[in-house]
């Protein structure tokens, strides 16, 4: 039997009726009228739920159940309306609208379930009705109508959020879940839109950073919806089931209709002042990005599907979680976490988001020096971090090229004899010379992945937590604290000790591994695929650039040491201008909290410290445009007799 005409008629009627109910609610219907709308919406849920049971197994019992459930709802559902028909009832509150939006999404899901059971005579899981184009056709028409009808009454940020969320929810992989190519294409499409949406959210918050309140909770809600969706797709690749993703679709579409009708969340704040909210937002965003990175690695074939396939794809491997007195579970967590954060597509996705924020910032800086550095920074991420190690013809030879064995001894593999010269030692020599000539900015502000993540518009503004967070305040000024030295010594001590073990392993002298992994490979994964992200997410509590201010990065402290010995420094053209400066804006702008900048400028006419990584924000903030960077280029100009400032 051809059910298509029947389905088309039912879906069309459902869409028209649902849109009319949305129109009534948005128009402002109240009291008994709103109770009636809820009653009618609930009746659709009960009707389609009972019909799906009946069509899965048509007989007298299921027919009786369907009739009884609908009759019971018609009678008992009317009781609240009849008791309040002559009373002035005020029910139009946020939770009643949320219930209405949820019932709308659920009724469409049960409609899809009914269509499925009519064709297959099977009931399936309760959310199977989401997995077809009929459900999405009706829901998208309802969402689109709600957005258009509410458009003028919405705030600009919420408009943007709903506009970008509509195609993400509407072009879903479960519309045609049995078509593998369609599923993969929509996953990539949705991931791309979520990246755009994340950039949009960051920029919306950043543009309103000077306002007392922003759309903070609404932004967090949308990131939670995206995280839920990505968790659903990630689970699908592990289990083959769309069940969690179906639930995320119901939740996401409920949120969409609710927000379009009710407007933005009235709980607002400012991300530069509320550390707990900002931490929550960064954490939820990172969870979404981690899940997305894993999903893209599944979709691209870097991870094998299924639980066993995924565990076999882990970079550090997988052990019995109960082994080694429970330490196996900690190892497995690090292995799973680091396998995603160290993967190509996670880095591509993060680079796209953070790189766009950095490009937006180029428009805001005044000095050509800083514009060039930001452009080099984004280019270095794309070429040095992504293209050369992963996609270039040189990718197999990267370990032997100086300056490519970056960020520590364990980046590209074990400390083997054939890597020592020129790969490892060459990298350290070249980088030390560059830091001596140009300062540690060549790493900490250009080629490392950290500056791209720290210096885009949104994350750059989080340097305010250097002064407001408890740990951030303890790192202010260029003086190195004792605990900075302790952390740096522990990091370097562990790195060198593990490097010796790795070298002796490779020469066959000993056989020491960490659950089957080379010591430096494991340590690198721990420091840069796990600990660094913990530090990054904790900006609201630790301050910005904690890798610089607290000594967590071995590669950073190495280059900062040689930068401190070398030619790089900040100079002022006229120290007298610093004396009369009332703002001391240069110290406020410094992303690593060098608050003693003004004093050094007044006393010495320059500022030199291994903690200065040459970001150049002080130059931008100086009201007199008095600060300049001095490095090897300036030294050459001096020798040639030209102005070296």
XYZ file of C-alpha atoms in Angstrom:
645
model
C 0.000 0.000 0.000
C 1.255 3.486 -0.903
C 1.164 5.470 2.341
C 2.814 8.585 0.925
C -0.412 10.545 0.145
C -1.792 9.716 3.601
C 1.427 10.744 5.328
C 1.573 13.953 3.301
C -1.989 14.877 4.261
C -1.475 14.104 7.965
C 1.878 15.926 8.092
C 0.394 18.955 6.350
C -2.554 19.105 8.747
C -0.231 18.678 11.732
C 2.028 21.475 10.552
C -0.901 23.836 9.928
C -2.565 23.062 13.256
C 0.679 23.313 15.219
C 1.586 26.616 13.586
C -1.817 27.982 14.548
C -1.270 26.954 18.174
C 2.176 28.593 18.150
C 0.570 31.727 16.735
C -1.921 31.797 19.589
C 0.736 31.337 22.245
C 3.071 33.938 20.761
C 0.229 36.398 20.341
C -0.263 36.306 24.102
C -3.224 34.043 24.802
C -3.674 33.649 28.552
C -5.837 32.038 31.206
C -8.208 29.277 30.162
C -7.268 29.833 26.537
C -3.684 28.804 27.260
C -4.916 25.759 29.184
C -6.943 24.820 26.107
C -3.855 25.153 23.889
C -1.919 22.855 26.217
C -4.847 20.440 26.185
C -4.948 20.326 22.371
C -1.167 19.901 22.139
C -1.285 17.073 24.658
C -4.123 15.434 22.745
C -1.863 15.146 19.686
C 0.792 13.440 21.810
C -1.703 10.933 23.240
C -3.372 10.326 19.898
C -0.186 9.519 17.972
C 1.346 7.560 20.855
C -1.704 5.305 21.037
C -1.912 4.983 17.243
C 1.718 3.881 17.061
C 0.934 1.120 19.545
C -2.150 0.093 17.572
C -0.473 0.018 14.133
C 2.485 -1.968 15.484
C 0.100 -4.833 16.198
C -3.479 -4.178 15.013
C -5.878 -6.240 17.118
C -8.774 -5.774 19.490
C -6.523 -5.285 22.528
C -4.363 -2.515 21.013
C -7.504 -0.939 19.523
C -9.102 -0.895 22.976
C -5.945 0.576 24.517
C -5.888 3.337 21.893
C -9.561 4.176 22.375
C -9.300 4.058 26.165
C -6.212 6.259 26.359
C -7.707 8.896 24.049
C -11.057 8.815 25.847
C -9.393 9.092 29.258
C -7.323 12.034 28.115
C -10.364 13.785 26.576
C -12.289 13.467 29.837
C -9.655 14.017 32.497
C -7.691 16.574 30.468
C -10.761 18.807 30.336
C -11.209 18.895 34.114
C -8.706 21.755 34.771
C -10.305 23.761 31.970
C -13.873 23.201 33.183
C -13.000 24.076 36.783
C -11.370 27.354 35.692
C -13.655 28.347 32.843
C -15.193 31.264 34.763
C -12.035 32.178 36.672
C -9.226 34.540 35.790
C -6.288 32.183 35.510
C -2.780 33.452 34.865
C -0.694 30.591 33.503
C 1.536 32.262 30.923
C 4.859 31.696 32.656
C 8.166 30.428 31.346
C 7.613 26.832 32.434
C 4.176 26.594 30.814
C 5.632 27.808 27.521
C 8.462 25.309 27.913
C 5.917 22.517 28.459
C 4.053 23.672 25.354
C 7.250 23.652 23.259
C 8.155 20.192 24.563
C 4.714 18.806 23.763
C 4.977 20.221 20.246
C 8.256 18.400 19.596
C 6.970 15.211 21.222
C 3.729 15.178 19.217
C 5.702 15.368 15.958
C 7.974 12.550 17.168
C 4.990 10.297 17.862
C 3.563 11.238 14.476
C 6.768 9.942 12.897
C 6.544 6.866 15.102
C 2.993 6.247 13.862
C 4.130 6.478 10.233
C 6.923 3.998 10.966
C 4.609 1.469 12.591
C 2.030 1.750 9.798
C 4.684 0.670 7.287
C 6.746 -1.835 9.293
C 4.192 -3.119 11.840
C 6.956 -2.695 14.460
C 7.042 -0.361 17.429
C 10.782 0.203 17.812
C 12.308 2.521 20.417
C 10.225 5.447 21.724
C 12.287 8.010 19.787
C 12.316 6.220 16.458
C 9.749 8.693 15.171
C 12.468 11.357 15.029
C 14.394 9.340 12.455
C 12.486 10.273 9.319
C 11.913 13.245 7.053
C 8.238 13.583 8.032
C 9.140 14.602 11.550
C 11.679 17.138 10.319
C 9.398 18.555 7.640
C 6.748 19.386 10.238
C 9.169 20.565 12.941
C 11.192 22.793 10.615
C 8.032 24.427 9.283
C 6.978 25.127 12.874
C 10.417 26.427 13.859
C 10.658 28.613 10.775
C 7.217 30.100 11.386
C 8.030 30.761 15.045
C 11.289 32.482 14.124
C 9.715 34.674 11.426
C 6.696 35.568 13.541
C 8.852 36.420 16.557
C 11.710 38.012 14.637
C 11.069 41.670 15.449
C 10.604 41.019 19.153
C 13.889 39.106 19.565
C 17.205 40.598 20.605
C 19.896 40.666 17.932
C 22.082 37.974 19.547
C 19.119 35.612 19.943
C 18.080 36.200 16.344
C 21.551 35.216 15.196
C 21.601 32.138 17.425
C 18.247 30.894 16.140
C 19.113 31.588 12.505
C 22.271 29.485 12.720
C 20.603 26.774 14.837
C 17.738 26.258 12.351
C 19.758 24.569 9.561
C 21.866 22.646 12.110
C 18.737 21.034 13.523
C 16.909 20.859 10.216
C 19.572 19.123 8.119
C 19.959 16.115 10.342
C 21.759 12.813 9.677
C 18.733 10.848 10.924
C 16.467 12.147 8.176
C 17.907 9.321 6.062
C 19.803 7.249 8.660
C 20.126 4.247 6.372
C 22.064 6.203 3.689
C 25.712 6.203 4.832
C 26.908 8.907 2.438
C 24.085 11.219 3.483
C 24.858 10.630 7.160
C 28.560 11.469 6.696
C 27.854 14.531 4.558
C 25.380 15.976 7.053
C 27.786 15.343 9.944
C 30.471 17.415 8.220
C 27.910 20.048 7.282
C 26.554 20.347 10.816
C 30.042 20.419 12.313
C 30.939 23.293 9.980
C 27.816 25.218 10.995
C 28.510 24.602 14.685
C 32.006 26.022 14.248
C 30.463 29.120 12.643
C 27.900 29.295 15.444
C 30.616 29.043 18.098
C 32.546 31.900 16.468
C 29.321 33.903 16.326
C 28.647 33.327 20.030
C 32.189 34.324 20.982
C 31.961 37.488 18.911
C 28.513 38.417 20.242
C 29.773 38.193 23.812
C 32.966 40.065 22.947
C 31.158 42.932 21.224
C 29.030 43.408 24.338
C 31.907 42.985 26.794
C 31.671 46.577 28.033
C 27.951 46.292 28.744
C 26.770 45.506 32.238
C 24.802 42.490 31.012
C 24.962 40.184 28.010
C 23.101 37.175 26.640
C 25.274 34.919 28.749
C 22.763 32.252 29.821
C 21.198 32.063 26.357
C 24.691 31.534 24.925
C 25.348 28.770 27.437
C 22.026 27.108 26.594
C 22.896 26.955 22.897
C 26.324 25.479 23.637
C 24.623 22.831 25.806
C 22.281 21.988 22.901
C 25.261 21.618 20.542
C 27.124 19.484 23.096
C 24.078 17.226 23.448
C 23.869 16.808 19.683
C 27.568 16.011 19.320
C 27.333 13.538 22.207
C 24.511 11.829 20.305
C 26.560 11.482 17.113
C 29.642 10.361 19.064
C 27.506 7.693 20.757
C 26.175 6.604 17.378
C 29.688 5.867 16.137
C 30.343 3.869 19.304
C 27.087 1.909 19.524
C 25.373 2.218 16.148
C 22.302 3.711 17.872
C 20.850 7.169 17.210
C 18.837 7.064 20.441
C 20.813 9.797 22.272
C 20.928 11.966 19.158
C 17.158 11.617 18.735
C 16.737 12.860 22.299
C 19.059 15.787 21.547
C 16.894 16.709 18.564
C 13.781 16.749 20.716
C 15.573 18.843 23.315
C 17.088 21.196 20.758
C 13.841 21.821 18.911
C 12.014 22.332 22.203
C 14.634 24.927 23.170
C 14.319 26.617 19.764
C 10.538 27.062 19.905
C 10.637 28.044 23.579
C 13.303 30.716 23.060
C 11.659 32.059 19.897
C 8.371 32.489 21.808
C 9.680 33.501 25.225
C 12.738 35.522 24.197
C 16.241 35.330 25.699
C 17.036 34.009 29.140
C 16.439 36.752 31.684
C 19.370 35.578 33.818
C 22.182 37.683 32.388
C 25.700 38.658 33.338
C 29.055 39.770 31.992
C 31.620 37.118 31.159
C 34.518 39.387 32.122
C 33.181 39.706 35.662
C 31.565 36.358 36.419
C 34.348 33.764 36.716
C 32.040 30.843 37.512
C 29.810 31.465 34.507
C 32.813 32.018 32.228
C 34.449 28.797 33.411
C 31.182 26.908 32.824
C 30.850 28.385 29.341
C 34.450 27.570 28.360
C 34.092 24.061 29.806
C 30.841 23.320 27.952
C 32.316 24.756 24.749
C 35.386 22.574 25.130
C 33.240 19.473 25.749
C 31.332 20.220 22.549
C 34.605 20.764 20.665
C 36.116 17.561 22.071
C 33.068 15.566 21.023
C 33.106 17.232 17.610
C 36.784 16.419 17.163
C 36.046 12.772 17.967
C 33.058 12.717 15.598
C 35.141 14.131 12.732
C 37.864 11.574 13.387
C 35.234 8.815 13.194
C 33.775 10.309 10.017
C 37.212 10.621 8.395
C 38.248 7.084 9.358
C 40.962 8.070 11.858
C 38.970 6.259 14.554
C 37.395 2.866 13.934
C 33.693 2.633 14.745
C 32.283 0.628 17.627
C 33.550 0.567 21.186
C 36.269 -1.978 20.429
C 37.270 -0.171 17.266
C 37.524 3.140 19.096
C 39.602 1.670 21.919
C 41.922 0.055 19.393
C 42.434 3.486 17.767
C 43.667 5.203 20.935
C 47.130 6.694 20.665
C 48.327 5.402 24.038
C 46.258 2.230 24.003
C 43.732 0.891 26.485
C 44.227 -1.285 29.565
C 41.976 -2.931 32.133
C 40.568 -0.008 34.154
C 40.957 -2.030 37.360
C 44.605 -2.836 36.745
C 47.416 -1.356 38.833
C 45.139 -0.733 41.813
C 42.709 1.343 39.757
C 45.371 3.480 38.056
C 44.410 1.777 34.793
C 41.193 3.811 34.712
C 43.195 7.042 35.033
C 45.491 5.943 32.221
C 42.512 5.057 30.025
C 40.953 8.457 30.677
C 44.186 10.208 29.642
C 44.470 7.994 26.580
C 40.890 8.670 25.432
C 41.105 12.382 26.211
C 44.509 12.873 24.565
C 43.701 10.789 21.488
C 41.034 13.323 20.542
C 42.826 16.529 21.581
C 45.952 15.399 19.765
C 44.118 14.379 16.597
C 44.338 16.209 13.311
C 40.676 17.118 13.012
C 40.403 18.414 16.554
C 43.335 20.740 15.841
C 41.799 21.766 12.509
C 38.473 22.520 14.161
C 40.047 24.454 17.058
C 42.324 26.316 14.667
C 39.380 27.345 12.519
C 37.470 28.746 15.479
C 40.370 30.437 17.230
C 42.000 31.519 13.984
C 38.868 33.382 12.926
C 38.744 35.177 16.268
C 42.395 36.153 15.765
C 41.651 37.432 12.269
C 38.807 39.519 13.678
C 41.275 41.023 16.124
C 43.605 42.120 13.332
C 40.980 44.722 12.435
C 41.237 46.208 15.927
C 45.004 46.623 16.333
C 46.675 49.854 15.212
C 50.306 48.983 14.595
C 51.489 47.203 11.487
C 53.952 45.224 13.611
C 51.089 43.679 15.534
C 48.937 43.106 12.470
C 51.799 41.218 10.825
C 52.442 39.157 13.961
C 48.774 38.134 14.245
C 48.696 37.207 10.555
C 51.893 35.168 10.970
C 50.409 33.518 14.052
C 47.309 32.299 12.205
C 49.384 31.258 9.195
C 51.826 29.379 11.425
C 48.979 27.433 12.984
C 47.637 26.483 9.558
C 51.024 25.632 8.030
C 53.335 24.699 10.914
C 50.816 22.917 13.168
C 48.388 21.408 10.637
C 49.648 21.220 7.063
C 53.328 20.279 7.384
C 52.974 17.473 9.999
C 49.749 16.000 8.604
C 49.148 16.721 4.930
C 52.384 17.880 3.278
C 54.766 15.717 1.201
C 57.289 16.308 4.008
C 55.077 14.849 6.735
C 57.062 11.608 6.951
C 60.349 13.543 7.275
C 59.230 16.176 9.789
C 60.994 14.415 12.677
C 64.375 14.988 11.007
C 63.904 18.703 10.218
C 65.206 21.326 12.695
C 62.548 23.563 14.241
C 59.853 20.988 13.566
C 60.418 18.844 16.671
C 58.558 21.442 18.666
C 57.057 21.767 22.134
C 59.267 19.310 24.004
C 61.206 16.127 23.490
C 58.228 13.827 23.031
C 56.286 15.545 20.293
C 57.064 13.345 17.341
C 58.114 10.106 18.962
C 60.746 8.542 21.188
C 64.230 9.998 21.660
C 65.956 7.773 19.120
C 69.554 8.244 17.936
C 68.510 8.995 14.358
C 66.266 11.828 15.583
C 68.851 13.529 17.794
C 70.705 15.366 15.037
C 69.357 17.395 13.357
C 65.748 16.761 14.481
C 65.745 17.226 18.274
C 69.016 19.047 18.970
C 68.668 21.069 15.770
C 65.211 22.192 16.836
C 66.436 23.401 20.210
C 69.472 25.160 18.745
C 67.513 26.932 16.014
C 64.743 27.941 18.424
C 67.236 29.206 21.034
C 68.973 31.362 18.417
C 65.655 32.772 17.170
C 64.531 33.543 20.733
C 67.868 35.235 21.438
C 67.484 37.413 18.348
C 63.731 38.095 18.356
C 62.555 37.105 21.830
C 60.398 34.169 22.899
C 57.602 35.797 20.912
C 58.733 33.683 17.943
C 57.265 30.707 19.824
C 54.890 32.053 22.497
C 53.281 34.635 20.222
C 53.591 33.057 16.782
C 54.307 29.366 16.113
C 52.958 27.683 19.254
C 49.292 26.646 19.181
C 48.663 28.561 22.422
C 48.790 32.145 21.060
C 46.188 31.364 18.407
C 43.882 30.193 21.172
C 44.724 32.971 23.631
C 44.839 36.003 21.340
C 41.561 35.939 19.458
C 39.009 38.562 20.446
C 37.023 36.673 23.100
C 39.876 34.852 24.809
C 42.190 37.876 24.657
C 39.664 39.828 26.711
C 39.870 37.189 29.452
C 43.210 38.645 30.544
C 41.111 40.695 32.960
C 41.195 37.561 35.137
C 44.928 38.114 35.626
C 43.896 40.820 38.072
C 40.656 39.429 39.448
C 41.324 35.706 39.923
C 43.067 34.510 43.072
C 45.903 32.715 41.269
C 46.127 35.346 38.540
C 46.807 38.112 41.069
C 49.703 36.112 42.493
C 51.456 36.112 39.111
C 51.315 39.881 38.531
C 54.623 41.714 37.765
C 57.578 40.246 35.909
C 59.159 38.813 39.035
C 59.305 35.021 38.964
C 57.616 33.541 42.012
C 59.244 30.637 43.885
C 56.424 28.318 42.937
C 56.934 29.249 39.246
C 60.489 27.960 39.578
C 59.303 24.801 41.327
C 56.755 24.040 38.584
C 59.271 24.746 35.815
C 61.898 22.544 37.497
C 59.403 19.686 37.965
C 58.305 19.933 34.325
C 61.858 20.051 33.013
C 63.083 17.410 35.462
C 60.389 14.976 34.374
C 60.987 15.750 30.699
C 64.746 15.166 30.891
C 64.378 12.055 33.056
C 61.854 10.526 30.659
C 64.021 11.537 27.692
C 66.968 9.611 29.154
C 64.739 6.578 29.716
C 63.449 6.847 26.148
C 66.962 7.125 24.723
C 68.199 4.103 26.698
C 65.099 2.167 25.605
C 65.808 2.912 21.963
C 69.428 1.783 22.362
C 68.295 -1.458 23.977
C 70.013 -0.757 27.292
C 66.790 -0.907 29.308
C 63.136 -1.657 28.652
C 61.019 0.808 30.604
C 57.563 1.747 29.323
C 54.453 3.328 30.755
C 51.765 0.733 30.100
C 53.363 -0.070 26.766
C 54.201 3.518 25.783
C 57.532 5.219 25.298
C 58.125 7.518 28.322
C 58.444 10.779 26.361
C 55.466 9.986 24.146
C 53.344 9.412 27.247
C 54.673 12.525 29.006
C 54.074 14.707 25.957
C 50.493 13.456 25.693
C 49.950 14.160 29.380
C 51.401 17.687 29.307
C 50.204 18.956 25.941
C 47.123 16.854 25.155
C 45.660 17.019 28.662
C 47.257 19.362 31.205
C 47.517 22.277 28.788
C 43.764 22.167 28.135
C 43.064 22.021 31.870
C 45.128 25.204 32.248
C 43.368 26.805 29.263
C 39.857 25.996 30.482
C 40.772 27.338 33.935
C 41.538 30.892 32.720
C 38.817 32.396 34.971
C 40.589 30.922 38.018
C 44.256 30.923 36.948
C 44.414 33.962 34.689
C 45.364 34.111 31.022
C 48.617 32.625 29.691
C 49.164 30.501 32.805
C 51.529 28.393 30.680
C 53.807 31.471 30.694
C 53.106 32.931 34.115
C 53.192 29.657 36.062
C 55.822 27.629 34.216
C 53.704 24.743 32.938
C 55.212 24.717 29.436
C 58.761 23.345 29.053
C 59.022 24.610 25.494
C 57.891 28.040 26.643
C 60.326 28.313 29.563
C 63.187 27.210 27.294
C 62.514 29.958 24.785
C 61.679 32.528 27.433
C 65.064 31.858 29.048
C 66.967 32.544 25.831
C 64.665 35.440 25.030
C 65.544 36.943 28.409
C 69.267 36.580 27.629
C 68.944 38.028 24.147
C 68.304 41.289 22.354
C 64.530 41.466 22.735
C 63.009 44.160 24.967
C 60.386 46.904 24.971
C 61.571 50.500 24.698
C 59.861 53.852 25.041
C 60.660 56.859 22.910
C 60.201 59.317 25.767
C 60.215 58.165 29.424
C 58.810 61.555 30.486
C 55.529 60.658 28.826
C 55.337 57.615 31.103
C 55.830 59.857 34.147
C 52.819 61.999 33.338
C 50.679 59.098 32.067
C 47.647 58.725 34.325
C 46.226 55.544 32.824
C 49.173 53.147 33.069
C 47.203 51.331 30.378
C 50.235 49.352 29.222
C 50.283 47.284 32.419
C 46.517 46.743 32.248
C 46.815 45.475 28.678
C 49.672 43.020 29.236
C 48.251 39.490 28.763
C 50.863 37.942 31.089
C 50.374 40.517 33.848
C 53.656 42.436 33.734
C 52.318 45.231 35.939
C 55.769 46.724 36.529
C 55.994 47.953 32.927
C 55.426 51.665 33.740
C 57.990 51.713 36.536
C 60.683 50.124 34.373
C 59.909 52.483 31.509
C 60.255 55.511 33.804
C 63.470 54.336 35.465
C 65.261 52.619 32.610
C 63.473 53.654 29.440
C 62.939 50.014 28.579
C 61.472 46.766 29.865
C 63.310 43.460 29.622
C 62.078 40.228 31.165
C 61.896 36.576 30.208
C 58.165 36.814 30.998
C 57.606 39.311 28.186
C 56.504 37.339 25.140
C 56.070 40.327 22.820
C 52.331 40.166 22.214
C 52.336 43.941 21.734
C 49.105 44.755 23.568
C 50.986 47.361 25.619
C 51.872 49.175 22.402
C 48.237 49.224 21.384
C 47.066 50.474 24.787
C 49.624 53.268 25.241
C 47.746 56.582 24.816
C 50.924 58.256 23.510
C 52.011 55.484 21.112
C 55.277 55.619 23.018
C 56.234 51.921 23.188
C 58.249 50.091 20.550
C 59.706 46.599 20.202
C 63.490 46.281 20.098
C 65.079 43.098 18.741
C 67.701 41.940 16.257
C 66.236 44.122 13.531
C 66.590 47.202 15.724
C 70.130 46.187 16.656
C 71.072 45.958 12.969
C 69.591 49.386 12.302
C 71.629 50.791 15.182
C 74.821 49.320 13.760
C 73.966 50.796 10.399
C 73.475 54.173 12.055
C 69.696 54.487 11.762
C 67.123 54.846 14.547
C 66.970 51.646 16.576
C 63.802 52.346 18.528
